[in-house]
Amino acid sequence: MDDLYREIIIEHYKNPGYKGHLEPHDYAFEDSNPLCGDHIEITLRVGADGKVAEAAFDGHGCAISQASADLLIESIIGQPLEDVKQLNKQHILDLLGIDLGPVRLKCALLSLKVLKAGLYGMGEAPDSLVE
Amino acid sequence: MPINPQQVRAQFPTLQREVRPGIPLTYLDSTATSQKPLAVLQAMDDYYRHSNANIHRGVHTLAEEATALYEDARAKIARFIHAPSARQVIFTRNTTESINLVAYTWARANLQAGDLVILTEMEHHSNLVPWHILQAERGIRLEFIPVTENGTLDLEAYRALLQQSPKLVSFTHMSNVLGSITPAAEMIGLAHQAGARVLLDGAQSVPHFPTDVQALDVDFLAFSAHKMCGPTGIGVLYGKADLLEAMPPFLGGGDMIKEVKLRSFRANSIPHKFEAGTPAIAEAIGFGAACDFLTSIGMDAVAAHEHEITAYALERLEEIPGLAVFGRENPHRGGVAAFTLQGIHPHDVAQILDSDGIAVRAGHHCAQPLHEKFGIPATTRASFYLYSTKEEVDKLVDGIYKVKTYFG
Ligand SMILES: Cc1ncc(COP(=O)(O)O)c(C=O)c1O
């Protein structure tokens, strides 16, 4: 497990690089995982080239949910919005570098769900977005 | 006789296993579901190997054996809770279904718009949502006995609510989060004086201390086999005979009828009136075996053992800086310790403990309103049963220190 809490997760949890709230922003969305009270908000600015210029997350929750949010934001900056819209579960698992059981997977995927629901302009973030 | 944990543990195959090579299981999640002793596994296996048949309708040997085993299990459970008769023991799937049975039959026959049902703030979702549904459908009113800071029910507030002539009071005998044991006998007496019926959620009480439905004078009692050494998929609703007889049936189908015409039916007598279709026969038999197992140890001994382990656990947990046990002040508590660890999410606590083979639960434990009341989204919960040991508590405490170093 010491796998699971690989330094990288603890590091991003304790010292996130992209925590905050962008004002103004082009996209904003938030959602929570009712099972454990994890909460994530993502704000994002898009450049004239259609790429993610800046992004930030805010929220609270377990190390997995917060670290994956930070890693996710790091990974999308400079990427074309259209590519970001296509990201799925595997992207998060690759970033974390670990396998997760079904319960913790929900924590890990919360930020991606929030991001995609925001980009697609959806009222709610369904699980099917990240499968 | 006091429990000898090593002798008890030898009866439970899962307690012998390693979670990963070299890492034995430390099972501290019995409030969610208990482990199962050999006697229960054996009873179910024997039934499938030797007597498997459908019950009640057959006249062949196996059908008669299966029917006898099934009804025998009902009688064992009736004795376990001191029910006046076995026909007052209705098999359901679990506590949740038992509560729903009352909500769908007794309550729909007896409650009108504006009628009051009293619940408490510490209920499991299974004793909240059926009443929310009825509220939406019927316009009944719900009021809640508040939980005080120390984890007890506010009985003054309860007395005040009783002035409003409730029709039903439905509450848990023991909280699955706070561990609080509620003063059920007193609360039932007060409800009856006010003219209300009482449904008691025994999911956490029947497994952990002696239950006497006649001494409690309770109208309905709901509980699950899987939390008391029995299998999943089977639970019980106990009810007073006159109430059960007057209630409309629940699900319709085979077994619950006396007679069926093309356009009508006559319902069977209790308990069969509430048991439509082929029931969970093996599970009922396993449930009976679980009652035998617990009786052979003695429910007083089970309660005393848990009390000792819990007292030790509370003492040890409180040594840990930044750790706060939920509802710590309440002396009337069962074997549950839900806690928060400052700055560390319960999921992370549970995950790191799991790496040492320690099984605890993290979340709101199906009691979201209770957590909200105290402003805590989630807790980590360790719970104890007749097979728990002080060594396991020590492992838990060591594990929590390890969590703290990770996040330190
Ligand atoms: C107090 C309480 N009530 C009801 C239930 C529901 O039991 P079941 O899931 O077996 O229906 C539980 C189980 O966690 C419980 O702890």
Coordinates of C-alpha atoms and ligand atoms in Angstrom, one line a residue:
Chain A
M1 CA 0.0 0.0 0.0
D2 CA 2.7 2.1 0.8
D3 CA 2.1 2.1 -2.9
L4 CA -1.3 3.6 -2.4
Y5 CA 0.0 6.4 -0.3
R6 CA 3.0 6.8 -2.5
E7 CA 4.8 9.8 -1.7
I8 CA 3.4 11.6 -4.7
I9 CA -0.1 11.4 -3.3
I10 CA 0.8 12.6 0.2
E11 CA 2.9 15.3 -1.4
H12 CA 0.2 16.6 -3.7
Y13 CA -2.3 16.4 -0.8
K14 CA -0.2 18.3 1.6
N15 CA 1.3 20.8 -0.8
P16 CA -1.1 21.2 -3.8
G17 CA 0.2 23.3 -6.6
Y18 CA -3.1 24.3 -8.1
K19 CA -5.4 25.0 -5.1
G20 CA -7.5 28.1 -5.4
H21 CA -10.3 29.8 -7.3
L22 CA -9.8 31.7 -10.5
E23 CA -11.7 34.9 -11.0
P24 CA -12.7 35.6 -13.7
H25 CA -13.0 32.2 -15.3
D26 CA -14.6 30.6 -18.4
Y27 CA -15.7 27.5 -16.7
A28 CA -16.7 26.6 -13.1
F29 CA -18.3 23.6 -11.7
E30 CA -18.5 21.8 -8.3
D31 CA -19.8 18.6 -6.9
S32 CA -19.4 16.3 -3.9
N33 CA -19.1 12.7 -3.1
P34 CA -22.0 12.1 -0.7
L35 CA -20.5 9.0 0.7
C36 CA -17.6 10.7 2.3
G37 CA -18.2 14.4 2.0
D38 CA -15.4 15.0 -0.5
H39 CA -16.0 18.3 -2.3
I40 CA -14.3 19.7 -5.4
E41 CA -14.7 22.9 -7.3
I42 CA -12.8 23.6 -10.5
T43 CA -12.4 26.9 -12.2
L44 CA -10.7 27.2 -15.6
R45 CA -9.6 29.8 -18.2
V46 CA -9.2 29.0 -21.9
G47 CA -6.7 30.8 -24.1
A48 CA -7.4 32.2 -27.6
D49 CA -5.8 29.0 -29.0
G50 CA -8.5 26.8 -27.4
K51 CA -6.0 25.4 -24.9
V52 CA -6.4 25.5 -21.1
A53 CA -4.5 28.6 -20.0
E54 CA -5.1 28.4 -16.3
A55 CA -7.0 26.1 -13.9
A56 CA -7.4 25.6 -10.2
F57 CA -9.3 23.4 -7.8
D58 CA -10.7 24.1 -4.4
G59 CA -12.3 21.7 -1.8
H60 CA -11.7 19.3 0.9
G61 CA -11.7 15.5 1.3
C62 CA -9.5 12.5 1.5
A63 CA -5.9 12.5 0.3
I64 CA -6.9 10.5 -2.9
S65 CA -9.6 13.0 -3.9
Q66 CA -7.5 16.1 -3.3
A67 CA -4.2 14.7 -4.8
S68 CA -6.0 13.5 -7.9
A69 CA -7.5 16.9 -8.4
D70 CA -4.1 18.5 -8.1
L71 CA -2.5 16.0 -10.5
L72 CA -5.4 16.4 -12.9
I73 CA -5.1 20.2 -13.1
E74 CA -1.4 19.9 -13.6
S75 CA -2.0 17.5 -16.5
I76 CA -4.5 19.6 -18.4
I77 CA -2.8 23.0 -18.4
G78 CA -1.7 23.8 -21.9
Q79 CA -3.8 21.0 -23.4
P80 CA -6.5 21.6 -26.0
L81 CA -10.0 21.8 -24.4
E82 CA -11.2 19.2 -26.9
D83 CA -8.7 16.7 -25.7
V84 CA -9.5 17.4 -22.1
K85 CA -13.1 16.6 -22.8
Q86 CA -12.1 13.1 -23.8
L87 CA -10.2 12.2 -20.7
N88 CA -11.4 9.2 -18.8
K89 CA -10.8 7.0 -15.7
Q90 CA -7.5 5.6 -17.1
H91 CA -6.0 9.1 -17.2
I92 CA -6.5 9.5 -13.4
L93 CA -5.2 6.0 -12.7
D94 CA -2.1 6.7 -14.8
L95 CA -1.5 9.9 -12.9
L96 CA -1.9 8.2 -9.5
G97 CA 0.0 5.2 -10.7
I98 CA -2.0 2.8 -8.5
D99 CA -5.0 0.5 -8.7
L100 CA -8.0 1.4 -6.7
G101 CA -11.0 -0.5 -5.4
P102 CA -14.5 0.7 -6.3
V103 CA -15.0 2.8 -3.2
R104 CA -11.7 4.7 -3.5
L105 CA -12.2 5.0 -7.3
K106 CA -15.1 7.3 -6.6
C107 CA -12.8 9.6 -4.6
A108 CA -10.2 9.6 -7.3
L109 CA -12.6 10.3 -10.1
L110 CA -14.5 13.1 -8.4
S111 CA -12.3 15.9 -9.9
L112 CA -12.5 14.5 -13.4
K113 CA -16.2 14.2 -13.1
V114 CA -16.5 17.8 -12.0
L115 CA -14.2 19.0 -14.8
K116 CA -16.0 17.2 -17.5
A117 CA -19.5 18.2 -16.3
G118 CA -18.3 21.8 -16.3
L119 CA -16.8 21.6 -19.8
Y120 CA -20.0 20.0 -21.2
G121 CA -22.2 22.5 -19.3
M122 CA -24.1 19.8 -17.5
G123 CA -26.3 20.5 -14.5
E124 CA -25.2 17.4 -12.7
A125 CA -22.1 15.2 -12.9
P126 CA -23.2 11.6 -13.6
D127 CA -20.8 8.8 -13.0
S128 CA -21.1 7.7 -16.6
L129 CA -19.0 10.8 -17.6
V130 CA -15.8 9.1 -16.4
E131 CA -16.3 5.5 -17.2
Chain B
M1 CA -19.0 -17.7 32.4
P2 CA -16.8 -15.0 31.0
I3 CA -15.9 -15.4 27.3
N4 CA -12.6 -17.1 26.4
P5 CA -11.8 -15.1 23.2
Q6 CA -9.4 -17.7 21.9
Q7 CA -12.0 -20.5 22.2
V8 CA -14.6 -18.3 20.6
R9 CA -12.3 -17.2 17.8
A10 CA -11.4 -20.8 16.9
Q11 CA -15.1 -21.2 15.8
F12 CA -14.8 -18.4 13.1
P13 CA -12.9 -19.4 9.9
T14 CA -12.5 -15.9 8.6
L15 CA -10.8 -14.9 11.8
Q16 CA -8.0 -17.4 11.0
R17 CA -7.2 -15.9 7.7
E18 CA -4.5 -13.5 6.6
V19 CA -5.5 -10.5 4.6
R20 CA -2.1 -10.6 2.8
P21 CA 0.7 -13.0 3.4
G22 CA 1.9 -12.6 6.9
I23 CA -0.8 -10.1 7.8
P24 CA -3.6 -11.6 9.9
L25 CA -7.1 -10.1 9.8
T26 CA -8.0 -7.7 12.6
Y27 CA -11.8 -7.5 12.1
L28 CA -13.2 -4.4 13.7
D29 CA -16.3 -3.9 11.6
S30 CA -18.9 -6.2 13.2
T31 CA -21.4 -3.4 13.4
A32 CA -21.6 -3.5 9.6
T33 CA -21.8 -7.3 9.6
S34 CA -20.5 -10.0 12.0
Q35 CA -18.3 -12.9 11.0
K36 CA -20.0 -16.4 10.9
P37 CA -19.2 -19.3 13.2
L38 CA -18.8 -22.9 11.9
A39 CA -22.1 -23.9 13.5
V40 CA -23.9 -21.6 11.2
L41 CA -22.0 -22.6 8.1
Q42 CA -22.6 -26.2 9.0
A43 CA -26.3 -25.8 9.5
M44 CA -26.8 -24.2 6.1
D45 CA -24.5 -26.7 4.4
D46 CA -26.3 -29.7 6.0
Y47 CA -29.7 -28.3 4.8
Y48 CA -28.4 -28.1 1.2
R49 CA -26.7 -31.4 1.4
H50 CA -29.4 -33.5 3.1
S51 CA -32.8 -31.8 3.3
N52 CA -33.0 -29.3 0.4
A53 CA -36.7 -29.0 -0.7
N54 CA -39.3 -26.3 -0.8
I55 CA -41.3 -25.9 2.3
H56 CA -44.9 -26.0 3.4
R57 CA -46.6 -27.5 0.3
G58 CA -44.8 -30.8 -0.1
V59 CA -45.7 -34.1 1.6
H60 CA -42.5 -35.9 0.7
T61 CA -39.8 -36.6 3.2
L62 CA -37.4 -33.9 2.2
A63 CA -40.2 -31.3 2.1
E64 CA -41.3 -32.2 5.6
E65 CA -37.7 -32.1 6.9
A66 CA -37.1 -28.7 5.3
T67 CA -40.4 -27.4 6.7
A68 CA -39.5 -28.7 10.1
L69 CA -36.1 -27.1 10.0
Y70 CA -37.5 -23.8 8.8
E71 CA -40.2 -23.6 11.5
D72 CA -37.8 -24.9 14.1
A73 CA -35.5 -21.9 13.3
R74 CA -38.5 -19.6 13.8
A75 CA -39.1 -21.1 17.2
K76 CA -35.4 -20.7 18.2
I77 CA -35.5 -17.0 17.2
A78 CA -38.7 -16.6 19.2
R79 CA -37.1 -18.0 22.3
F80 CA -34.0 -15.9 21.7
I81 CA -36.1 -12.7 22.0
H82 CA -38.6 -14.1 24.5
A83 CA -41.5 -13.8 22.2
P84 CA -44.7 -15.3 23.5
S85 CA -45.1 -17.4 20.4
A86 CA -43.2 -18.3 17.2
R87 CA -46.0 -17.1 15.0
Q88 CA -45.1 -13.6 16.0
V89 CA -41.7 -14.0 14.3
I90 CA -42.0 -13.0 10.6
F91 CA -39.1 -13.7 8.3
T92 CA -38.0 -10.8 6.1
R93 CA -34.7 -10.0 4.3
N94 CA -33.2 -7.7 6.9
T95 CA -34.0 -4.9 9.4
T96 CA -34.6 -2.6 6.5
E97 CA -37.3 -4.8 5.1
S98 CA -38.9 -5.3 8.5
I99 CA -39.2 -1.6 9.0
N100 CA -40.6 -1.2 5.5
L101 CA -43.1 -3.9 6.2
V102 CA -44.5 -1.9 9.1
A103 CA -44.5 1.3 7.1
Y104 CA -46.3 -0.3 4.1
T105 CA -48.9 -2.3 6.1
W106 CA -49.6 -1.2 9.6
A107 CA -48.8 2.5 8.9
R108 CA -50.8 2.7 5.7
A109 CA -53.8 1.1 7.4
N110 CA -53.5 3.3 10.5
L111 CA -52.0 6.7 9.6
Q112 CA -53.8 9.6 8.0
A113 CA -52.6 13.0 6.8
G114 CA -51.4 15.1 9.7
D115 CA -50.7 12.0 12.0
L116 CA -47.5 12.3 13.9
V117 CA -44.6 9.8 13.8
I118 CA -41.7 10.4 16.2
L119 CA -38.2 9.3 15.2
T120 CA -34.8 10.4 16.6
E121 CA -31.8 12.2 15.1
M122 CA -29.6 9.2 15.5
E123 CA -31.6 6.8 13.2
H124 CA -30.0 4.7 10.5
H125 CA -31.3 5.6 7.1
S126 CA -33.5 2.5 7.2
N127 CA -35.6 4.1 9.9
L128 CA -35.8 7.4 8.2
V129 CA -36.4 6.9 4.5
P130 CA -39.5 4.6 4.8
W131 CA -41.1 7.4 6.8
H132 CA -40.0 10.1 4.3
I133 CA -41.8 8.0 1.6
L134 CA -44.9 7.8 3.7
Q135 CA -44.7 11.5 4.5
A136 CA -44.7 12.3 0.7
E137 CA -47.5 9.8 0.0
R138 CA -49.8 10.4 3.0
G139 CA -48.8 13.7 4.5
I140 CA -47.9 12.3 7.9
R141 CA -45.8 14.5 10.1
L142 CA -42.4 13.6 11.4
E143 CA -40.7 14.9 14.5
F144 CA -37.3 14.0 15.9
I145 CA -36.1 13.5 19.4
P146 CA -32.8 15.5 19.5
V147 CA -29.5 13.9 20.3
T148 CA -27.6 15.8 23.0
E149 CA -23.9 16.6 22.8
N150 CA -23.0 13.6 24.9
G151 CA -24.8 11.2 22.5
T152 CA -28.0 10.5 24.5
L153 CA -31.5 11.2 23.5
D154 CA -33.1 14.4 25.0
L155 CA -35.9 12.7 27.0
E156 CA -37.4 16.0 28.0
A157 CA -37.9 16.9 24.4
Y158 CA -39.4 13.4 23.9
R159 CA -41.9 14.0 26.7
A160 CA -42.9 17.3 25.1
L161 CA -43.4 15.7 21.7
L162 CA -45.6 13.0 23.3
Q163 CA -48.0 15.8 24.2
Q164 CA -48.8 16.0 20.5
S165 CA -50.5 12.6 20.5
P166 CA -48.2 10.7 18.1
K167 CA -49.5 7.5 16.5
L168 CA -46.1 5.8 16.3
V169 CA -42.6 6.2 17.9
S170 CA -39.9 4.4 16.0
F171 CA -36.3 4.5 17.3
T172 CA -33.1 2.5 17.6
H173 CA -32.2 0.5 20.7
M174 CA -28.5 1.2 20.0
S175 CA -26.9 3.7 17.6
N176 CA -24.6 2.2 15.1
V177 CA -22.4 5.3 15.2
L178 CA -22.5 6.6 18.8
G179 CA -22.9 3.2 20.3
S180 CA -25.5 4.8 22.6
I181 CA -28.0 2.4 24.1
T182 CA -31.3 4.1 24.4
P183 CA -33.6 3.7 27.4
A184 CA -36.1 1.6 25.4
A185 CA -38.2 0.3 28.2
E186 CA -38.8 3.7 29.6
M187 CA -39.4 5.3 26.2
I188 CA -41.9 2.5 25.2
G189 CA -43.8 3.0 28.5
L190 CA -44.1 6.7 27.9
A191 CA -45.2 6.2 24.3
H192 CA -47.9 3.7 25.4
Q193 CA -49.2 6.2 28.0
A194 CA -49.5 8.7 25.2
G195 CA -51.4 6.2 23.1
A196 CA -48.7 5.6 20.5
R197 CA -47.4 2.3 19.1
V198 CA -43.6 1.6 19.2
L199 CA -41.3 0.1 16.5
L200 CA -37.9 -0.6 17.9
D201 CA -34.9 -1.0 15.6
G202 CA -33.0 -3.9 17.2
A203 CA -30.3 -4.2 14.4
Q204 CA -27.6 -3.3 16.9
S205 CA -29.2 -4.4 20.2
V206 CA -30.4 -8.0 19.6
P207 CA -26.9 -9.1 18.5
H208 CA -25.2 -7.5 21.5
F209 CA -27.2 -7.9 24.7
P210 CA -30.2 -9.9 26.0
T211 CA -33.6 -8.9 24.4
D212 CA -36.9 -9.6 26.1
V213 CA -39.8 -8.3 23.9
Q214 CA -42.3 -9.0 26.7
A215 CA -40.4 -7.2 29.3
L216 CA -39.9 -4.3 26.9
D217 CA -43.6 -4.5 26.0
V218 CA -42.6 -3.4 22.5
D219 CA -45.1 -3.5 19.6
F220 CA -42.7 -4.2 16.8
L221 CA -39.0 -5.2 16.8
A222 CA -36.8 -5.3 13.7
F223 CA -33.4 -7.1 13.4
S224 CA -31.0 -8.8 11.0
A225 CA -29.3 -12.2 11.2
H226 CA -26.1 -11.0 9.5
K227 CA -25.2 -8.8 12.4
M228 CA -25.5 -11.6 15.0
C229 CA -23.4 -14.4 13.5
G230 CA -26.1 -15.4 11.0
P231 CA -26.2 -15.2 7.2
T232 CA -27.1 -12.3 5.1
G233 CA -30.5 -12.2 3.3
I234 CA -32.6 -12.9 6.4
G235 CA -34.1 -10.8 9.1
V236 CA -37.1 -10.7 11.4
L237 CA -40.0 -8.5 12.3
Y238 CA -41.5 -9.4 15.7
G239 CA -44.9 -8.0 16.4
K240 CA -47.7 -8.2 19.0
A241 CA -50.1 -10.9 17.7
D242 CA -53.2 -8.7 17.7
L243 CA -51.4 -6.0 15.6
L244 CA -50.0 -8.5 13.1
E245 CA -53.4 -10.2 12.7
A246 CA -55.1 -6.9 12.0
M247 CA -52.5 -5.7 9.5
P248 CA -53.1 -6.1 5.8
P249 CA -50.6 -8.4 4.0
F250 CA -47.4 -7.0 2.5
L251 CA -46.3 -8.8 -0.7
G252 CA -48.8 -11.0 -2.5
G253 CA -48.2 -14.4 -3.9
G254 CA -47.7 -18.0 -2.9
D255 CA -47.6 -19.1 0.8
M256 CA -49.2 -16.0 2.1
I257 CA -52.7 -17.1 1.1
K258 CA -55.3 -19.5 2.5
E259 CA -57.3 -19.6 -0.7
V260 CA -57.1 -18.0 -4.1
K261 CA -60.0 -17.4 -6.6
L262 CA -59.5 -15.9 -10.0
R263 CA -60.6 -12.5 -8.7
S264 CA -59.8 -12.6 -5.0
F265 CA -57.8 -14.2 -2.3
R266 CA -58.0 -14.9 1.5
A267 CA -54.8 -14.2 3.4
N268 CA -53.1 -16.9 5.4
S269 CA -52.8 -16.5 9.2
I270 CA -49.6 -15.1 10.8
P271 CA -46.7 -15.4 10.3
H272 CA -47.3 -16.8 6.8
K273 CA -49.5 -13.9 5.8
F274 CA -46.3 -11.8 5.5
E275 CA -44.1 -14.4 3.9
A276 CA -45.0 -14.5 0.2
G277 CA -43.1 -16.8 -2.1
T278 CA -40.3 -19.2 -1.4
P279 CA -38.4 -17.8 1.5
A280 CA -34.6 -17.8 2.3
I281 CA -34.9 -21.3 3.8
A282 CA -31.2 -22.1 4.3
E283 CA -30.7 -18.6 5.7
A284 CA -33.5 -19.0 8.2
I285 CA -32.0 -22.3 9.3
G286 CA -28.6 -20.5 9.6
F287 CA -30.3 -17.8 11.7
G288 CA -31.7 -20.4 14.1
A289 CA -28.2 -21.9 14.4
A290 CA -26.8 -18.4 15.1
C291 CA -29.3 -18.0 18.0
D292 CA -28.2 -21.4 19.4
F293 CA -24.6 -20.4 19.1
L294 CA -25.1 -17.1 20.9
T295 CA -27.3 -18.8 23.5
S296 CA -24.6 -21.4 24.2
I297 CA -22.2 -18.6 25.0
G298 CA -24.8 -16.5 26.8
M299 CA -25.9 -13.0 25.8
D300 CA -25.0 -11.7 29.3
A301 CA -21.4 -12.9 28.7
V302 CA -21.4 -11.4 25.2
A303 CA -22.5 -8.0 26.6
A304 CA -20.0 -8.2 29.4
H305 CA -17.1 -9.1 27.1
E306 CA -17.9 -6.2 24.7
H307 CA -18.2 -3.8 27.6
E308 CA -14.7 -4.7 28.8
I309 CA -13.2 -4.4 25.3
T310 CA -15.0 -1.1 24.6
A311 CA -13.9 0.4 27.9
Y312 CA -10.3 -0.6 27.1
A313 CA -10.6 0.8 23.5
L314 CA -12.0 4.1 24.7
E315 CA -9.2 4.5 27.2
R316 CA -6.5 3.6 24.6
L317 CA -7.9 5.7 21.8
E318 CA -8.1 8.7 24.0
E319 CA -4.3 8.6 24.6
I320 CA -3.9 9.6 20.9
P321 CA -3.4 13.3 20.4
G322 CA -5.9 14.8 17.9
L323 CA -8.3 11.9 18.2
A324 CA -11.9 12.5 19.3
V325 CA -14.5 9.7 19.9
F326 CA -18.0 10.6 18.9
G327 CA -20.5 10.6 21.8
R328 CA -17.7 9.8 24.3
E329 CA -19.5 11.0 27.4
N330 CA -22.3 8.5 27.3
P331 CA -21.7 5.7 29.7
H332 CA -24.6 3.6 28.3
R333 CA -22.9 2.4 25.2
G334 CA -22.2 -0.7 23.2
G335 CA -19.1 -1.9 21.4
V336 CA -18.7 1.0 18.9
A337 CA -16.1 3.8 18.7
A338 CA -16.5 6.2 15.9
F339 CA -13.8 8.8 15.9
T340 CA -12.2 11.7 14.0
L341 CA -8.5 12.3 13.7
Q342 CA -7.6 15.9 13.3
G343 CA -6.6 16.9 9.8
I344 CA -6.9 13.3 8.4
H345 CA -9.9 12.1 6.4
P346 CA -11.5 8.9 7.6
H347 CA -11.0 7.3 4.2
D348 CA -7.3 7.7 4.5
V349 CA -7.3 6.4 8.1
A350 CA -9.2 3.3 7.0
Q351 CA -7.0 2.7 4.0
I352 CA -3.8 2.9 5.9
L353 CA -5.2 0.6 8.6
D354 CA -6.2 -1.9 6.0
S355 CA -2.5 -2.2 5.0
D356 CA -2.0 -3.7 8.4
G357 CA -5.0 -6.0 8.0
I358 CA -7.2 -3.9 10.3
A359 CA -10.8 -3.7 9.0
V360 CA -12.7 -0.5 10.1
R361 CA -15.3 1.5 8.4
A362 CA -15.1 5.1 7.1
G363 CA -18.0 7.3 6.1
H364 CA -21.3 8.4 7.6
H365 CA -22.4 4.8 8.4
C366 CA -25.9 5.3 6.9
A367 CA -26.5 8.1 9.5
Q368 CA -26.0 11.2 7.5
P369 CA -28.3 13.5 9.5
L370 CA -26.5 12.5 12.7
H371 CA -23.1 13.5 11.2
E372 CA -24.5 16.7 9.8
K373 CA -25.9 17.6 13.3
F374 CA -22.4 17.5 14.7
G375 CA -20.9 19.1 11.6
I376 CA -18.7 16.1 10.7
P377 CA -19.0 14.7 7.2
A378 CA -17.6 11.3 8.1
T379 CA -16.0 9.3 10.9
T380 CA -13.8 6.2 11.2
R381 CA -15.6 3.5 13.1
A382 CA -14.1 0.5 15.0
S383 CA -16.7 -1.9 16.4
F384 CA -16.3 -4.9 18.7
Y385 CA -18.1 -8.3 19.2
L386 CA -17.8 -11.4 21.2
Y387 CA -14.6 -12.4 19.4
S388 CA -12.8 -9.1 19.8
T389 CA -9.6 -8.9 21.9
K390 CA -7.5 -6.3 23.6
E391 CA -4.6 -7.2 21.4
E392 CA -6.8 -6.1 18.4
V393 CA -7.4 -2.8 20.1
D394 CA -3.7 -2.4 20.6
K395 CA -3.1 -3.1 16.9
L396 CA -5.7 -0.5 16.1
V397 CA -4.0 2.1 18.3
D398 CA -0.6 1.3 16.7
G399 CA -2.1 1.6 13.3
I400 CA -3.5 5.0 14.1
Y401 CA -0.1 6.2 15.2
K402 CA 1.2 4.9 11.9
V403 CA -1.4 6.9 10.0
K404 CA -0.3 10.0 11.9
T405 CA 3.3 9.6 10.9
Y406 CA 2.2 9.3 7.2
F407 CA 0.3 12.6 7.4
G408 CA 2.5 14.2 10.1
Ligands
LIG1 C1 -29.1 0.7 13.8 C2 -29.3 0.0 12.4 N1 -30.5 -0.1 11.9 C3 -30.7 -0.7 10.7 C4 -29.7 -1.2 10.0 C5 -30.0 -1.9 8.7 O1 -29.8 -3.2 8.7 P1 -29.9 -4.1 7.4 O2 -28.9 -3.4 6.4 O3 -29.5 -5.4 7.8 O4 -31.3 -4.0 6.9 C6 -28.4 -1.2 10.5 C7 -27.3 -1.7 9.8 O5 -26.2 -1.2 9.6 C8 -28.2 -0.5 11.8 O6 -27.0 -0.5 12.3

